[in-house]
XYZ file of C-alpha atoms in Angstrom:
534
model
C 0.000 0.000 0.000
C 2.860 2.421 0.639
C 3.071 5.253 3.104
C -0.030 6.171 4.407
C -1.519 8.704 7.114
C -4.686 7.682 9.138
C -7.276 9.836 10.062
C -11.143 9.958 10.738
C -11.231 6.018 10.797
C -9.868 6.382 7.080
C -6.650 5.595 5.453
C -4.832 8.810 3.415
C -2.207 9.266 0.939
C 0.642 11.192 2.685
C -1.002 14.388 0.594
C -4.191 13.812 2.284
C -6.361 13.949 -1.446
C -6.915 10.346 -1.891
C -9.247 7.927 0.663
C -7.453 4.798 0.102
C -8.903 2.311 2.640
C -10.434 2.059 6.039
C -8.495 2.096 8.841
C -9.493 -1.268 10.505
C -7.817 -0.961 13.840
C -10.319 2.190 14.695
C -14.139 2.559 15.266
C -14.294 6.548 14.253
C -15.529 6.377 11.072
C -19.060 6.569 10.729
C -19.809 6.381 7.060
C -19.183 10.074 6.437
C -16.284 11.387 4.541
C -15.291 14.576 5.840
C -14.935 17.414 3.259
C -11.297 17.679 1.485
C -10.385 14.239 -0.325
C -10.224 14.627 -3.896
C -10.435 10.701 -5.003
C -12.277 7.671 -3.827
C -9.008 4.448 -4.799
C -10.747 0.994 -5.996
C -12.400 -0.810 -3.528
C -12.197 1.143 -0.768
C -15.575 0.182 0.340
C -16.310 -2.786 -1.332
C -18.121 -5.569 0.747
C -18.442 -3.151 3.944
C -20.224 -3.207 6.932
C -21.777 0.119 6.678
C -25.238 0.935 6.022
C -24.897 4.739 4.251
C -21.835 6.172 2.659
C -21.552 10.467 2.101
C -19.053 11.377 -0.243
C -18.390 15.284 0.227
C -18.397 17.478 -2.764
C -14.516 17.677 -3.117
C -14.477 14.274 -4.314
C -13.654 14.643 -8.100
C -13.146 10.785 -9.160
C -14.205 7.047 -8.053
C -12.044 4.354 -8.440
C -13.169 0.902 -9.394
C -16.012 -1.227 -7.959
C -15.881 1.643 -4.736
C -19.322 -0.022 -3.026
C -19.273 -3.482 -4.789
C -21.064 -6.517 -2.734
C -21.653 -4.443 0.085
C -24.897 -6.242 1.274
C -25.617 -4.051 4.418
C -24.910 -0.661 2.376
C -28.856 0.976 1.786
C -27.780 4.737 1.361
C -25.303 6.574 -0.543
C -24.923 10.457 -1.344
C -22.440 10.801 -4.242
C -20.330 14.088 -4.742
C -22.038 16.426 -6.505
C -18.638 17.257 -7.837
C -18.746 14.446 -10.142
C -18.895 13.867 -13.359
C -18.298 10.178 -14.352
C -19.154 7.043 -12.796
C -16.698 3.574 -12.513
C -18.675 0.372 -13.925
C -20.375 -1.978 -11.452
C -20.019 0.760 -8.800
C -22.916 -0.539 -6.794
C -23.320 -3.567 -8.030
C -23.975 -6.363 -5.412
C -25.357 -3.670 -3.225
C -28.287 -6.039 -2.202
C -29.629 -3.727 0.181
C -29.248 -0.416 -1.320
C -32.577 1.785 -1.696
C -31.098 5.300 -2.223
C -28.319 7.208 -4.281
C -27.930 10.903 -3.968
C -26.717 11.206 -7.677
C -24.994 14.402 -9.428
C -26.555 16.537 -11.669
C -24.101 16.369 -13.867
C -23.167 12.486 -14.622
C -24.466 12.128 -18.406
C -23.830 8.335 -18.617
C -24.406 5.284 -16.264
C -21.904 2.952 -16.869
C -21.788 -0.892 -17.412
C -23.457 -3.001 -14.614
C -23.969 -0.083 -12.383
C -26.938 -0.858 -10.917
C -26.165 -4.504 -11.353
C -27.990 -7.267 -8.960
C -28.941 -4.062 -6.791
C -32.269 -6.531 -5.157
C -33.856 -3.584 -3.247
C -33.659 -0.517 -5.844
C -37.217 0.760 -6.572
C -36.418 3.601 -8.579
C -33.587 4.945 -10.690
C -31.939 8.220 -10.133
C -31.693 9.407 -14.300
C -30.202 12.298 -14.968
C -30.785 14.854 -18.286
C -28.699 13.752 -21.193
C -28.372 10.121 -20.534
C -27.864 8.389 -24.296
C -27.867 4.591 -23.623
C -28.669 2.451 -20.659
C -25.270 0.181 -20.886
C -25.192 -3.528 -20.689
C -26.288 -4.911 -17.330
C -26.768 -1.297 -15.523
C -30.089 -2.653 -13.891
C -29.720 -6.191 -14.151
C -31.383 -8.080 -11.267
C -32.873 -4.955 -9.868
C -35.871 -6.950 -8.688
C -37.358 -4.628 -6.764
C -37.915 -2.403 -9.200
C -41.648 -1.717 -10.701
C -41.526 0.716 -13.463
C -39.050 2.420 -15.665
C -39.550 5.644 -17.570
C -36.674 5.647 -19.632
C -35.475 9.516 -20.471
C -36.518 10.394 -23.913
C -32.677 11.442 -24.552
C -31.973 7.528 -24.747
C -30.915 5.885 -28.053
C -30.071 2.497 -27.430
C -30.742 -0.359 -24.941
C -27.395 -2.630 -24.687
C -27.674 -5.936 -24.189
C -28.824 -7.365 -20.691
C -29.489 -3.545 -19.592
C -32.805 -4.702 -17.514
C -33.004 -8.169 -17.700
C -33.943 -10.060 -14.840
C -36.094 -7.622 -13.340
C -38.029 -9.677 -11.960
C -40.953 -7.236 -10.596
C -40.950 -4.401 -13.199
C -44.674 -4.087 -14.434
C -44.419 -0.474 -16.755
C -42.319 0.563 -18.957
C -42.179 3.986 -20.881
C -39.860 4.227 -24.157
C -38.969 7.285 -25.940
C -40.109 7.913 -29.047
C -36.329 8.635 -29.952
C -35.062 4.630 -29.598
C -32.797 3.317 -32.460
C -31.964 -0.148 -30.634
C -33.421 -2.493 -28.145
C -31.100 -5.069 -27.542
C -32.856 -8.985 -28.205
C -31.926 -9.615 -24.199
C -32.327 -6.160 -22.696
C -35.138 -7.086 -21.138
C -34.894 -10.933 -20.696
C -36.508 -12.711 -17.530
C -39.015 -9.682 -17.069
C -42.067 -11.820 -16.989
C -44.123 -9.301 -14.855
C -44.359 -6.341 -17.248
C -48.128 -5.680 -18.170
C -48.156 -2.200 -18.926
C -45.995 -0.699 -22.471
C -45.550 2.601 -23.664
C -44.060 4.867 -26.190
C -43.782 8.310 -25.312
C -44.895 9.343 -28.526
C -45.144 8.345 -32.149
C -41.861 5.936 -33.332
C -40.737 4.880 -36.573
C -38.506 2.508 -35.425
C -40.927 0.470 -32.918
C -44.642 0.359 -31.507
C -46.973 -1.395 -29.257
C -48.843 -4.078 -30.448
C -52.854 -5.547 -30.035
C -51.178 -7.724 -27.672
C -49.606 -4.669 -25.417
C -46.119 -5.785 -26.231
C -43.429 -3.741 -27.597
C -42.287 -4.518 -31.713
C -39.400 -3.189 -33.588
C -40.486 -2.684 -37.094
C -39.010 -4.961 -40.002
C -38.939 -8.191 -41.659
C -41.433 -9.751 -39.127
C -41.805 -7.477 -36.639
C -38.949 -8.596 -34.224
C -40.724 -9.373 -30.483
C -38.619 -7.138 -28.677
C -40.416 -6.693 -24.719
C -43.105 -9.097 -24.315
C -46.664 -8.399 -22.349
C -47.689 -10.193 -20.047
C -51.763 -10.387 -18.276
C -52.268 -7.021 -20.164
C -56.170 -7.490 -20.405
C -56.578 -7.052 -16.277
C -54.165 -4.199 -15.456
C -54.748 -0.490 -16.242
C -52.567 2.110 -17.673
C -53.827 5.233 -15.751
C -50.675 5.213 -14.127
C -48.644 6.694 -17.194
C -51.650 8.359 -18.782
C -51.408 10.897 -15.681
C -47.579 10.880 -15.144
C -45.589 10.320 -18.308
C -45.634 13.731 -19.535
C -44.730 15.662 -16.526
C -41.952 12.858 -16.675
C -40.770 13.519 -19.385
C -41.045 17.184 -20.009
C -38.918 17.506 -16.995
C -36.252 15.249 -18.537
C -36.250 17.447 -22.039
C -36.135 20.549 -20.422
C -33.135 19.577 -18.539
C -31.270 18.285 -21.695
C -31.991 21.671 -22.918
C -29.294 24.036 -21.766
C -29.288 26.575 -24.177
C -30.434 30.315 -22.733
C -33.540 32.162 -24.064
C -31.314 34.862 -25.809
C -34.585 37.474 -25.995
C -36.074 36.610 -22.874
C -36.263 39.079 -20.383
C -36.024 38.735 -16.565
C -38.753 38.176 -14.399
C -39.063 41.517 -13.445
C -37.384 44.994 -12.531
C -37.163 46.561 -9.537
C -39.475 49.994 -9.059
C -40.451 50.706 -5.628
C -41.803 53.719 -4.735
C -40.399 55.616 -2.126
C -43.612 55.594 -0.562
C -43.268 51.454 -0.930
C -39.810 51.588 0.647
C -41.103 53.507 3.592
C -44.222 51.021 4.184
C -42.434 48.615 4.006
C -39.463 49.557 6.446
C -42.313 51.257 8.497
C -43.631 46.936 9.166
C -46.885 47.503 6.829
C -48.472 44.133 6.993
C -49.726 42.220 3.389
C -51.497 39.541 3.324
C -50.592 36.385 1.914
C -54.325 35.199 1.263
C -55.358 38.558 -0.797
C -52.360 38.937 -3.215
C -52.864 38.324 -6.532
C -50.453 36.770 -8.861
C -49.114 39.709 -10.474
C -47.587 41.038 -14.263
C -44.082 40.401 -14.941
C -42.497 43.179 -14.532
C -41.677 45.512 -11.603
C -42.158 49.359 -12.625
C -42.953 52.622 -10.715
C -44.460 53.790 -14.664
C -47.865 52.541 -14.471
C -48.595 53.501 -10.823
C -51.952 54.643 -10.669
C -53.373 57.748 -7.762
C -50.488 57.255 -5.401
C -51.044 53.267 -5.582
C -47.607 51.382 -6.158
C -47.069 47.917 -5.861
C -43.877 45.717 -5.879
C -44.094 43.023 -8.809
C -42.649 39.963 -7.042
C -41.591 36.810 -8.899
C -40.502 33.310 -8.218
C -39.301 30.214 -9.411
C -39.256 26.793 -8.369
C -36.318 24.483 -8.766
C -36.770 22.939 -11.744
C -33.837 20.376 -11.695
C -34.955 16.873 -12.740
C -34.475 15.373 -9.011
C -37.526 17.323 -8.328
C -39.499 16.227 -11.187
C -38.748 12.605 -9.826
C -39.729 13.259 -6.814
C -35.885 12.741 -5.141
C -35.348 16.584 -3.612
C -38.726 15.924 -1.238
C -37.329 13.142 0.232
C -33.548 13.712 0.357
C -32.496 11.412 3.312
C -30.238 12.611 6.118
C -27.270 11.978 4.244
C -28.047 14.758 1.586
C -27.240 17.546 4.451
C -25.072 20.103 3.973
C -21.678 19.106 5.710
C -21.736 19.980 8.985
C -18.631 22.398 10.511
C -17.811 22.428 14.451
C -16.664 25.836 16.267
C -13.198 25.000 15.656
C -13.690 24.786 11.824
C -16.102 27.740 11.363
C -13.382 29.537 13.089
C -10.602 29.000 10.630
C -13.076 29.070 7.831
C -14.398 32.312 8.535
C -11.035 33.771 8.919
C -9.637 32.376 5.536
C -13.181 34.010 4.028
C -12.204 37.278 5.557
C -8.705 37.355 4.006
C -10.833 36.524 0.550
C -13.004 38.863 1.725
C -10.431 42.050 1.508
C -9.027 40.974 -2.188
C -10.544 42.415 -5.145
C -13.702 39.737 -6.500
C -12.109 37.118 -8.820
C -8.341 37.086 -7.036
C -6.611 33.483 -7.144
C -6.283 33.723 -3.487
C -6.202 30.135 -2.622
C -6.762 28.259 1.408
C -3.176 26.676 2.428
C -3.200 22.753 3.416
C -2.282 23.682 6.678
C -5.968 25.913 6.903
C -7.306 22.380 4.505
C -5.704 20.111 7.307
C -7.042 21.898 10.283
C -10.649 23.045 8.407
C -11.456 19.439 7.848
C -10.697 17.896 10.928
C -12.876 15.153 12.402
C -15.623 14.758 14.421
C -17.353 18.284 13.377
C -21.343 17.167 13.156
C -21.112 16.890 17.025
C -19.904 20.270 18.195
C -22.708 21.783 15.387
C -25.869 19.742 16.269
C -26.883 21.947 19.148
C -25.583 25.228 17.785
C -29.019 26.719 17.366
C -30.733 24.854 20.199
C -30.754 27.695 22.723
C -30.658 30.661 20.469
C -32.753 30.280 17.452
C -31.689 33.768 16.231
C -27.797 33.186 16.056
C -27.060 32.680 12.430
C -26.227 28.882 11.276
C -22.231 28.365 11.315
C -22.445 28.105 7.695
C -24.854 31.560 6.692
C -22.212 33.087 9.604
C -19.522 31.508 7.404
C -20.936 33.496 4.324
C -21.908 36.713 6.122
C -18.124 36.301 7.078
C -16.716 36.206 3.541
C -18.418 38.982 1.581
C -17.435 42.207 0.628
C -20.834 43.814 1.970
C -23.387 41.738 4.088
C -26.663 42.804 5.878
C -29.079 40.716 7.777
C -33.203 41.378 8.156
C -34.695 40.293 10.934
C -38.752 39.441 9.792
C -41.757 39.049 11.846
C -43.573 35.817 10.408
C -47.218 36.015 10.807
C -48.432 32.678 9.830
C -45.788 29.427 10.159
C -42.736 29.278 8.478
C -41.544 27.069 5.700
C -39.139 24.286 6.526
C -36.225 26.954 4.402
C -37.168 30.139 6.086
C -34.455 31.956 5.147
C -34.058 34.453 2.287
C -30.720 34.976 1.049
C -30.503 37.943 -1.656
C -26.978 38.563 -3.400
C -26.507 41.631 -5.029
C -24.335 41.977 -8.066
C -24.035 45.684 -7.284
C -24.505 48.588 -4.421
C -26.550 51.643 -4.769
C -25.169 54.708 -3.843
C -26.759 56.426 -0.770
C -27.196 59.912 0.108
C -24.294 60.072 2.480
C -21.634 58.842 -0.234
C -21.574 55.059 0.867
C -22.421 52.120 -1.231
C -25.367 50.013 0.144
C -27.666 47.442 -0.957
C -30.557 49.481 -2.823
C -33.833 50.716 -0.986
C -35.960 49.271 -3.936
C -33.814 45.384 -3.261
C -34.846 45.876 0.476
C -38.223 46.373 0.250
C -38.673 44.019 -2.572
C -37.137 41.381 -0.279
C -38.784 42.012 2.614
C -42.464 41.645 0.528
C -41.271 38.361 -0.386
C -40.202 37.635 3.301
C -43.754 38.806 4.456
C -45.419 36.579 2.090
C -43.744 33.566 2.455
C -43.307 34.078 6.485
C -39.503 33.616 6.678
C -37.508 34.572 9.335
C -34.547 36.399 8.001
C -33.146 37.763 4.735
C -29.567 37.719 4.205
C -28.243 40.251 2.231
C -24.526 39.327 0.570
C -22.255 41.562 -1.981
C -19.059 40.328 -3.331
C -18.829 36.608 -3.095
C -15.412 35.409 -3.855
C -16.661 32.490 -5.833
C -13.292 32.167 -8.311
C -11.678 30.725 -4.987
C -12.376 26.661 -5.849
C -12.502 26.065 -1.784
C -15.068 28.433 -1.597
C -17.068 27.732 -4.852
C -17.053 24.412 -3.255
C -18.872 25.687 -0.121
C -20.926 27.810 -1.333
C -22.615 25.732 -4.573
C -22.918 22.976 -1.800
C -24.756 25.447 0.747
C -27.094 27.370 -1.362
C -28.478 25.154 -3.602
C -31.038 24.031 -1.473
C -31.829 28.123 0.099
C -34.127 30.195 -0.929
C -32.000 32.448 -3.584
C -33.039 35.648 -4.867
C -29.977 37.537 -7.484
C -30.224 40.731 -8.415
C -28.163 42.196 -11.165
C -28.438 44.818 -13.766
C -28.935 42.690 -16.812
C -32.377 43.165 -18.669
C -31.885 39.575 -19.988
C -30.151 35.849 -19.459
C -28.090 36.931 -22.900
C -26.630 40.055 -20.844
C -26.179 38.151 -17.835
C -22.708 38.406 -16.319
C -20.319 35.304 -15.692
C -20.008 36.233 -12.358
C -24.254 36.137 -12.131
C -23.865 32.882 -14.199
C -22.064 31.059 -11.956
C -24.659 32.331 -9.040
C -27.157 30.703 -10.764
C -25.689 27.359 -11.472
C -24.513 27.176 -8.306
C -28.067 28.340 -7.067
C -29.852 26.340 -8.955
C -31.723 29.546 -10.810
C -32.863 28.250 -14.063
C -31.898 30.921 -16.884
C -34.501 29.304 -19.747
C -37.192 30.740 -20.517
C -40.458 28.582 -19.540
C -38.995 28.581 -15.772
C -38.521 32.180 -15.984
C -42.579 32.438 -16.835
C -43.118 30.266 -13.596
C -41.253 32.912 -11.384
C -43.739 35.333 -12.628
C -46.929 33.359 -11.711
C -46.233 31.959 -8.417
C -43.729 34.619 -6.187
C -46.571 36.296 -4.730
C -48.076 33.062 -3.291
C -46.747 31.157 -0.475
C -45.913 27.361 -1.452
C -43.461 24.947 0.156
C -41.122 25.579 -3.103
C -38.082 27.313 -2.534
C -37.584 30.704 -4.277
C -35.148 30.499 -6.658
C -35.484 34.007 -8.444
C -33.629 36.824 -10.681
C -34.327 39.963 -10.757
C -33.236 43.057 -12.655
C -32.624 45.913 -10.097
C -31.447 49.271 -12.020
C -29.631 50.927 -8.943
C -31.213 54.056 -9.754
């Protein structure tokens, strides 16, 4: 094995990037990775004992069969810092039933899934072209597949033996089914294509044909005649909608914003003065915020919203993200020399290379941190998490809102607003905009959160940051304000807020922030507006 450091119940090369083994003369580690390797070697956790795995979001690469044959593993978050999967990563994983998977893996590789007994549903992601030989073979827990309508082909062996799968949606856009892709999956009653092929359709007999000589047999029906197919009728385009929009990444380039910011004066000084709106009696409102039309003194701020339209929502995953989908938690000690290493970010001009040292990597990720931060809001609800503190911390400008919630608050009841610029005041100091405050704090009112945290200057070119921060706020309610008048003008600095945000920049989710900002829902806000600093 070489030279080695241990640490957190783990085994580390000597530079502390690569996991590569479990120590097995300790107890400390727990199934949680702390924050800071950079590689996952082979094996590492094949045939373990553990029953949920968290990789942190610095983890860049897997080696080989990482979780293979571990029968007692059931949960797994992956890095969202990842981009490519091994082959047979889980496979053997009898027991697993969950896998936090990134957004931004495009394939699933050879036997992935393989002989995984307990999976009942598959984590897709947009932009996935073939489901490889054996990825779900043996998944015989699993009861219907709606296959992304960005998938070609079907290799060989790709589902077979899945044992329980009753429905099964197709794309319109397959070009091969392999002749064993689906062999030993004697329980499917119920076959659809999601729209009209040319290369395949559903016969009299409810099973699934490839056109040709004959009319090759290619998924067989079986009991069709007593089941019903309400089930995709009411689900298969919301399905798959979500899975074409999110293989769609090109930017409305005439699509305006949501809205501008206009408050009136008058606005600004109801709303600082704590005048009360209603959530029940607003109405959803035009798209765009203006101070022109105001009618007889009557102004009103034109709030919009969106949801997060990521495909793990349209499957139903970001609901029910298990424990292990957390942000990772910091002790005192860490938060400490985090902050500090933000501050010295802080005081450099936005977009410096100023980099954390591995001594400030060595001591930030030290173990057992979850502990000191589980009670860190238990007897002072109003002291800022470590991690918003953390932010608040690293930011050229930040300003926090204390709100009065009239009704009960969401589960996220924070607001955090980033501004791209400052206003001006009257006394010669830059500031976040009157019009931004009271915009915010309407949107605060209405949705009954707690606080709104206002940040400026985000040093998000520092990778240790980014890191943190894409981590942090993608599951916050986000609000960025900016200058641009479109997603085409947008700057890369408000770019890169919005990926990491999870603001969606095209131009049907931009028409959702419009309809639903001035009603309260359990959706986060994720939200752009155009404020002109005037």
């Amino acid at each position: 094995m070489g030279s080695y450091i241990k640490k957190n119940g783990l085994l580390y090369s000597e530079d502390l990037h690569t996991v590569i083994g479990v120590d097995d003369t300790s107890n400390e580690f727990t199934g949680r990775i702390p924050f800071g390797a950079h590689r996952i070697d082979d094996d590492v956790f094949s045939d373990c004992p553990y029953e949920s795995i968290s990789l942190p979001d610095s983890v860049k690469e897997l080696g080989n069969r990482v979780f293979e044959n571990s029968k007692a593993l059931e949960k797994v978050k992956l890095s969202a810092g990842l981009t490519s999967l091994p082959p047979y990563l889980f496979s053997g994983c009898s027991a697993l039933t969950k896998v936090t998977m990134p957004n931004q893996v495009e394939s699933f590789p050879e036997g992935l899934f393989k002989d995984c007994e307990s999976l009942t549903e598959i984590p897709f992601r947009a932009g996935l072209k073939a489901l490889s030989p054996s990825v779900f073979e043996g998944c015989s827990s699993l009861k219907s597949l709606v296959i992304p309508n960005t998938v070609t082909r079907i290799e060989s062996r790709a589902a077979a033996g899945c044992t329980a799968l009753e429905s099964i949606v197709f794309p319109a856009g397959l070009q091969f089914i392999a002749p064993d892709a689906f062999e030993g999956c004697t329980s499917v009653h119920n076959i659809r294509l999601d729209g009209e092929s040319n290369q395949f359709y559903v016969g009299e007999d409810g099973s699934l044909y490839e056109v040709g000589d004959g009319d090759r047999l290619v998924v067989k029906a079986y009991d069709v005649q007593s089941q019903s197919v309400s089930f995709f009728k009411e689900n298969v385009d919301e399905v798959s909608a979500g899975l074409a929009e999110d293989a769609d990444d090109e930017i409305e380039e005439d699509d305006t914003f949501s809205a501008e910011i206009g408050a009136s004066e008058e606005e600004t000084m109801a709303v600082e003065a704590g005048a009360e709106v209603e959530a029940e009696t607003v109405t959803p409102p035009e798209p765009v915020f203006d101070t022109k039309n105001e009618e007889e003194g009557e102004s009103q701020i034109m709030e919009d919203s969106a949801v997060d339209s990521m495909l793990a929502d349209i499957m139903g995953e970001e609901k029910e993200r298990n424990t292990l989908s957390e942000d990772v938690a910091v002790s005192a000690q860490e938060t400490e020399i985090l902050s500090e290493t933000m501050s010295v970010m802080a005081d450099s001009t936005q977009g410096s290379d100023v980099a954390i040292t591995n001594d400030e990597l060595e001591k930030l990720f030290a173990k057992n941190e979850e502990d000191e931060l589980a009670t860190h809001n238990a007897d002072n609800p109003d002291v800022l998490d470590s991690k918003a503190q953390i932010l608040t911390d690293s930011v050229g400008l930040s300003l926090i809102i204390d709100c009065e919630p009239s009704g009960p608050m969401p589960e996220e009841n924070e607001l955090y607003v980033i501004a791209e610029k400052l206003a001006r005041g009257e006394d010669g100091k830059d500031s976040f905009s009157s019009k931004l405050v009271a915009c915010s704090k309407t949107l605060a009112r209405i949705h009954d959160y707690k606080k709104i945290i206002m940040l400026y200057g985000l040093p998000i070119d520092n990778d240790e940051f980014a890191q943190f921060f894409k981590h942090f706020i993608s599951k916050k309610n986000v609000i960025l304000a900016c200058e641009a008048e479109s997603p085409s003008k947008l700057s890369d600095y408000g770019r890169k807020i919005c990926e990491f945000s999870r603001i969606s920049l095209k131009n049907e989710d931009l028409s959702e922030q419009r309809n639903t900002a001035a009603i309260k829902t359990d959706s986060l806000i994720k939200l752009v507006i155009r404020d002109k600093y005037e």
